[in-house]
XYZ file of C-alpha atoms in Angstrom:
334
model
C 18.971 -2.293 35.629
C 21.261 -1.233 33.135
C 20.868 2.273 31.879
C 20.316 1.224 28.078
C 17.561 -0.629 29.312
C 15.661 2.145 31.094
C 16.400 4.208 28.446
C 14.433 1.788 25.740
C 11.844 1.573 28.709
C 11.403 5.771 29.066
C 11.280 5.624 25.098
C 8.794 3.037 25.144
C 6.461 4.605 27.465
C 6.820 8.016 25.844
C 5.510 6.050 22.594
C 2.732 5.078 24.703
C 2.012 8.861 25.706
C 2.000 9.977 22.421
C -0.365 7.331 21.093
C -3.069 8.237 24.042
C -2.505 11.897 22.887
C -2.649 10.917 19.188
C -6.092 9.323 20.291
C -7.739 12.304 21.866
C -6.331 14.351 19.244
C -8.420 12.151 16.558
C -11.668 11.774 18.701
C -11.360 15.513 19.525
C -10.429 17.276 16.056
C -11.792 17.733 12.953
C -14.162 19.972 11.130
C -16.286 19.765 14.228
C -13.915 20.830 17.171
C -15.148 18.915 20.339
C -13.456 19.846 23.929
C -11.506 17.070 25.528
C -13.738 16.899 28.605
C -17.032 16.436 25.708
C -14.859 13.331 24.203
C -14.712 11.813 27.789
C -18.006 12.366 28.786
C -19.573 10.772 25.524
C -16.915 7.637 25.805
C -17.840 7.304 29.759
C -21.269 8.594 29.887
C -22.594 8.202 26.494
C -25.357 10.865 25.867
C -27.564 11.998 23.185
C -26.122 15.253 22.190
C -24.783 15.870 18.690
C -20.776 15.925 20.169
C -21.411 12.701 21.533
C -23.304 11.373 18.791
C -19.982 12.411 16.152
C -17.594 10.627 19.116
C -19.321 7.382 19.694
C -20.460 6.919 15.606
C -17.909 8.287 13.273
C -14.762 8.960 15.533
C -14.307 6.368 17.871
C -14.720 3.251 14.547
C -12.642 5.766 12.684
C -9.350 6.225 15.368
C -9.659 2.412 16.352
C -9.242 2.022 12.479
C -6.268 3.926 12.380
C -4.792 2.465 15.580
C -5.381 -1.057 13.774
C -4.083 0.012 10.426
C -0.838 1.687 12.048
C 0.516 -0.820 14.260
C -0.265 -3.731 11.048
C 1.931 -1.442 8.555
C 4.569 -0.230 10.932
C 5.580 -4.043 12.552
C 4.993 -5.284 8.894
C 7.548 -2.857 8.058
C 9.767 -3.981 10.899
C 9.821 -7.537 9.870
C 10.044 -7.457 6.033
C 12.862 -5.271 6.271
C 14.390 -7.707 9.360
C 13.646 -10.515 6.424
C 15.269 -9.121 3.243
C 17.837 -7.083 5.739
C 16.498 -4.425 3.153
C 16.626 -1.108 4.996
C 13.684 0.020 2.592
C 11.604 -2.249 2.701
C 7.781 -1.656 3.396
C 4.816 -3.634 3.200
C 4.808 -2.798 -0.736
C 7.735 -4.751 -1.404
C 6.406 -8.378 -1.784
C 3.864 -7.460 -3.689
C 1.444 -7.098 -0.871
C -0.091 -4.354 -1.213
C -0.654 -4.525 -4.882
C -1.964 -7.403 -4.563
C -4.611 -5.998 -2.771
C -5.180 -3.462 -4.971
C -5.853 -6.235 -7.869
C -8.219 -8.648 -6.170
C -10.152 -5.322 -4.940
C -10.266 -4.011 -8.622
C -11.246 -7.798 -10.142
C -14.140 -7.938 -7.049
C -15.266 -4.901 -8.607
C -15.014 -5.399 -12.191
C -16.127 -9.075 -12.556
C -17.966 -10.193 -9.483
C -20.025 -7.235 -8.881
C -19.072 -6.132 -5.623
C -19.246 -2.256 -4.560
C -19.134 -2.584 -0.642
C -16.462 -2.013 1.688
C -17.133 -4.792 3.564
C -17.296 -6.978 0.062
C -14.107 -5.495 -0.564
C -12.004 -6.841 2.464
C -11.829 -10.635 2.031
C -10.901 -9.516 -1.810
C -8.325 -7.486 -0.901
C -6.894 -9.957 2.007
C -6.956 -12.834 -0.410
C -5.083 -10.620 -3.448
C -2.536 -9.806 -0.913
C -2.151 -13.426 0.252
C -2.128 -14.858 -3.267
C 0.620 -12.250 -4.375
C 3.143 -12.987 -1.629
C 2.912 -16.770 -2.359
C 3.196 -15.852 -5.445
C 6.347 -13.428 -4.984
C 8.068 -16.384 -2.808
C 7.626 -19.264 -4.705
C 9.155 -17.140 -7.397
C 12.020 -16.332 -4.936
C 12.343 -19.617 -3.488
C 13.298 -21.282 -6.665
C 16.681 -21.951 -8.265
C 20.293 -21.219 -5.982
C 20.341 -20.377 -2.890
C 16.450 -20.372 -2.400
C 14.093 -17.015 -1.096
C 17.679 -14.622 -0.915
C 17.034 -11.143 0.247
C 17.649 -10.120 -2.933
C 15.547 -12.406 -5.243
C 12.600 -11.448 -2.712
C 13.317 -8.042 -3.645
C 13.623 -8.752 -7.310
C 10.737 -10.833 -6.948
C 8.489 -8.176 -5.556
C 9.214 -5.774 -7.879
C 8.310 -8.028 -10.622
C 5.133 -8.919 -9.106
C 4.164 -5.365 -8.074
C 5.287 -4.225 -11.861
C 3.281 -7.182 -12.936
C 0.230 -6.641 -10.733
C 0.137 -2.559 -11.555
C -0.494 -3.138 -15.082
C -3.370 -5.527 -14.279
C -4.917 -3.348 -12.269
C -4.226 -0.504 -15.184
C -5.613 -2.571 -17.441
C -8.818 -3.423 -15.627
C -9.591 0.132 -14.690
C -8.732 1.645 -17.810
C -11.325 -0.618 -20.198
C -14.116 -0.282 -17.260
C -15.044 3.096 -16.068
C -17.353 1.899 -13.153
C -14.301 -0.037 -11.701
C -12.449 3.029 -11.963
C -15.195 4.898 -10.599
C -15.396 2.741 -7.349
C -11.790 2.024 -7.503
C -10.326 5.061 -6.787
C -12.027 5.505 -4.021
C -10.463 3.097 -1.738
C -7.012 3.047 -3.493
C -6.916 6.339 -2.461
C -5.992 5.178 1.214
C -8.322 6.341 3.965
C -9.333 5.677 7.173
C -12.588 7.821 7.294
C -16.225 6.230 6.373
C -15.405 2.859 8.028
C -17.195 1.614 11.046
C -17.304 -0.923 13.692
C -18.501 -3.777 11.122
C -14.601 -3.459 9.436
C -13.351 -3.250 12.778
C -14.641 -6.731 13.866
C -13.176 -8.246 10.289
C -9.760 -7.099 10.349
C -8.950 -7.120 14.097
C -8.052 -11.092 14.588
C -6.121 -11.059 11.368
C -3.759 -8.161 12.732
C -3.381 -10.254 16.894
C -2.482 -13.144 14.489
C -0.386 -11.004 13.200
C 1.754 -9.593 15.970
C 1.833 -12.758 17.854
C 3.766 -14.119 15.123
C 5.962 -10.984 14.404
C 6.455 -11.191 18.436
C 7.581 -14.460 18.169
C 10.050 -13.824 15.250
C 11.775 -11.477 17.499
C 15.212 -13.634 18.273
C 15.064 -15.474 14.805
C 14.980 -11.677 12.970
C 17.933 -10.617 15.157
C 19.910 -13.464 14.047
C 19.028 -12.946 10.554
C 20.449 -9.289 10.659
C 23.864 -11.340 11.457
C 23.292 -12.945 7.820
C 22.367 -16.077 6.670
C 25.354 -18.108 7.922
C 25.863 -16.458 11.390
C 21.784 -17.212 11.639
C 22.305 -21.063 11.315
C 25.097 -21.347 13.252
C 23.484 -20.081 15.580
C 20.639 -22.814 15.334
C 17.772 -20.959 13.603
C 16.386 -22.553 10.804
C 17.081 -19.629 7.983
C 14.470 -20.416 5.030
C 11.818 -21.268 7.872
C 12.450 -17.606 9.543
C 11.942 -16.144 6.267
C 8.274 -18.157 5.747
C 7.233 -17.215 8.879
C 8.123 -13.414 8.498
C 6.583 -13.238 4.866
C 3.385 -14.860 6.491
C 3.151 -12.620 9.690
C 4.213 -9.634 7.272
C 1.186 -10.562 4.616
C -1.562 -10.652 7.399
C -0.795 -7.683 8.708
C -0.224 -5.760 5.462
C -3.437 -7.763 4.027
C -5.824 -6.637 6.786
C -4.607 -3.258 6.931
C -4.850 -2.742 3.546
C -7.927 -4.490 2.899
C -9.302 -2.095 5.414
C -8.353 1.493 4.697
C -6.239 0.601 1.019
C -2.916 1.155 0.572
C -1.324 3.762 3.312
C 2.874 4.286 1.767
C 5.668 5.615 4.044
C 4.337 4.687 7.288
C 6.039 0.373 7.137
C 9.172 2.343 5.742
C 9.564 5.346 8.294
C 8.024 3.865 11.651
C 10.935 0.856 12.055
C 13.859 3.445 11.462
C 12.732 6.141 14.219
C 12.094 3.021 16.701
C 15.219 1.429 15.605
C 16.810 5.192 16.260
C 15.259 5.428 19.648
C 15.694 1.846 21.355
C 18.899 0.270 19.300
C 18.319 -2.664 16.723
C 16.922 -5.372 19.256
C 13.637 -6.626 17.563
C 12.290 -7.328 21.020
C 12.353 -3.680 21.706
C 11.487 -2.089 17.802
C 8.561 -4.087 17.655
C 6.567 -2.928 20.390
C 7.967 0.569 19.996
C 6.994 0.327 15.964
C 3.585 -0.663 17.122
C 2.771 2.352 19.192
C 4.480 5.039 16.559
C 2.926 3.164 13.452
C -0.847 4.304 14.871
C 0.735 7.956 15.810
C 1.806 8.637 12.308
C -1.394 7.499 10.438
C -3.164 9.317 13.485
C -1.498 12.330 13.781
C -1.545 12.294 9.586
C -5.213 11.850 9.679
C -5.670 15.135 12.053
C -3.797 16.817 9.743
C -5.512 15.712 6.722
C -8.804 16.991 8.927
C -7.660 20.568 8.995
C -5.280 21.357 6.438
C -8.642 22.794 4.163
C -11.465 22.625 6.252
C -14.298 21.840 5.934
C -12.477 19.323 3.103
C -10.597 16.557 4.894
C -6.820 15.348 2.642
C -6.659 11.221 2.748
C -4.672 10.042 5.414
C -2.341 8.099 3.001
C -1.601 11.440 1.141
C -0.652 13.136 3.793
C 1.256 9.671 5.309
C 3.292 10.232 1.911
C 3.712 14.055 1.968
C 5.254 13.306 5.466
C 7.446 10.141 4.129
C 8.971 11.478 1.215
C 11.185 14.057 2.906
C 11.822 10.981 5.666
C 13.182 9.126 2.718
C 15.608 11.390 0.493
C 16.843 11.957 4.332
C 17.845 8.103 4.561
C 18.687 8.274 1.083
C 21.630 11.211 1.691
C 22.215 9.750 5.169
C 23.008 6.020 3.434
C 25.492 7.926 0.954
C 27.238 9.816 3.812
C 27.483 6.446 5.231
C 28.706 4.530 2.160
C 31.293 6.971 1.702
């Protein structure tokens, strides 16, 4: 075995290690401190005492949330920017994630819906409905869905889609009211009900990022390199923006929109393993869950007894991870 290889391999298990302790750190911590050994005993042994009442009912739904929600946004990540070879690219950038956001906010405002459950098949099908929209947009005229009309195209639709959303929440103060809530991007109050609608959307989801593997590393070659190679180019890109959409739509729909964590997650894996898809994506699935974990923890006992949303601590976290690719791309450039 080459040593490259057993180095990806060590890298990829020490993903794994961190996501178990990420786990136990989210099932253990929080404004109610529980002792490892408690957390085992009420997963194993169940129990009626108030530790493993807090385990079983609000952590365990809530960690399995954020495991969900991770891996979606960080392979999303991974294949939108293997798509639009667009080294910032995140889950926002076809209009994904706004979409969301607007079929939530019209739910709310027009069809009378104020659950979170209501909310999800809202917020998948705005998400859905705006990447169609962002690459039929792309797809016309030369050259077809180019990396960079997908990227024009998303910002126009996310531009677009914003002042919808604006507009709606701005004339109806119960929409905003509700609104806010989930678009503040959170992983806490959901429970085993949103579990059981999001999780076959986000298998789907990796089975067909999985499969895009080969076809994403030929894309990185560009467009020609790709066909000569014998991949079908504008069928690679379909694929990707589908697998990309159901995973960013059930994440999102879930626990609203989380920033940073499609951006940052494929960078460190592609850092760690090399640029071999077959190798980012699985490692990208394991640290997408540690960072919305581990930001969740954080958010838990930065002012206790008050808990921070995971997505603003997800972003307080990104933002110095992106002026650091920012500088780093200039150093490169130059």
């Amino acid at each position: 075995m080459a040593r490259p290889t057993r180095r990806r391999i060590a890298w990829l298990a020490g993903s794994s290690a961190m996501l178990l302790i990420a786990v136990l750190l989210s099932l253990a911590v929080g404004s109610r401190q529980i002792a490892p050994g408690e957390v085992f005993q009420a997963l194993l042994h169940g129990g009626t005492s108030d530790d493993a009442q807090v385990v079983r009912a609000l952590r365990v739904p809530r960690t399995v949330i954020g495991v969900l929600a991770g891996t979606a946004l960080a392979v999303a990540g991974t294949v939108m920017q293997g798509v639009t070879r667009n080294p910032i690219a995140e889950p926002g950038i076809l209009g994904v994630s706004q979409g969301a956001s607007a079929g939530v906010v019209c739910a709310i405002a027009f069809l009378g819906v104020h659950t979170l459950l209501g909310y999800i098949w809202f917020a998948f099908a705005g998400a859905v409905l705006a990447a169609v929209a962002v690459y039929a947009v792309a797809a016309g005229g030369y050259r077809g869905a180019s990396p960079v009309k997908l990227a024009l195209s998303g910002a126009a639709t996310n531009a677009f889609l914003a002042a919808v959303v604006s507009g709606i929440v701005t004339t109806n103060a119960r929409a905003l009211d509700e609104f806010r809530f989930w678009q503040v991007g959170s992983i806490s109050g959901r429970d085993g009900d949103v579990v059981g609608q999001i999780w076959p959307f986000v298998v789907a989801g990796l089975v067909l990022a999985g499969a895009l593997a080969r076809g994403l590393d030929a894309l990185a070659l560009g467009d020609d390199s790709a066909k000569a190679l014998g991949h079908n180019v504008a069928l690679l890109r379909v694929l990707g923006a589908v697998g990309a959409t159901v995973l960013t739509g059930a994440a999102v729909a879930a626990v609203g929109p989380i920033a940073f964590t499609g951006l940052a997650v494929p960078h460190i894996a592609r850092a760690l393993v090399g640029t071999a898809h077959r190798w980012v994506l699985p490692v990208s699935a394991l640290l997408g869950p540690v960072m919305i974990l581990a930001s969740d923890v954080l958010g838990r006992i930065v002012f206790p007894p008050s808990e921070v949303p995971v997505a603003v601590m997800t972003a307080l976290l990104g933002v110095p991870f992106l002026i650091a690719l920012v500088r780093r791309r200039k150093v490169v450039a130059a």
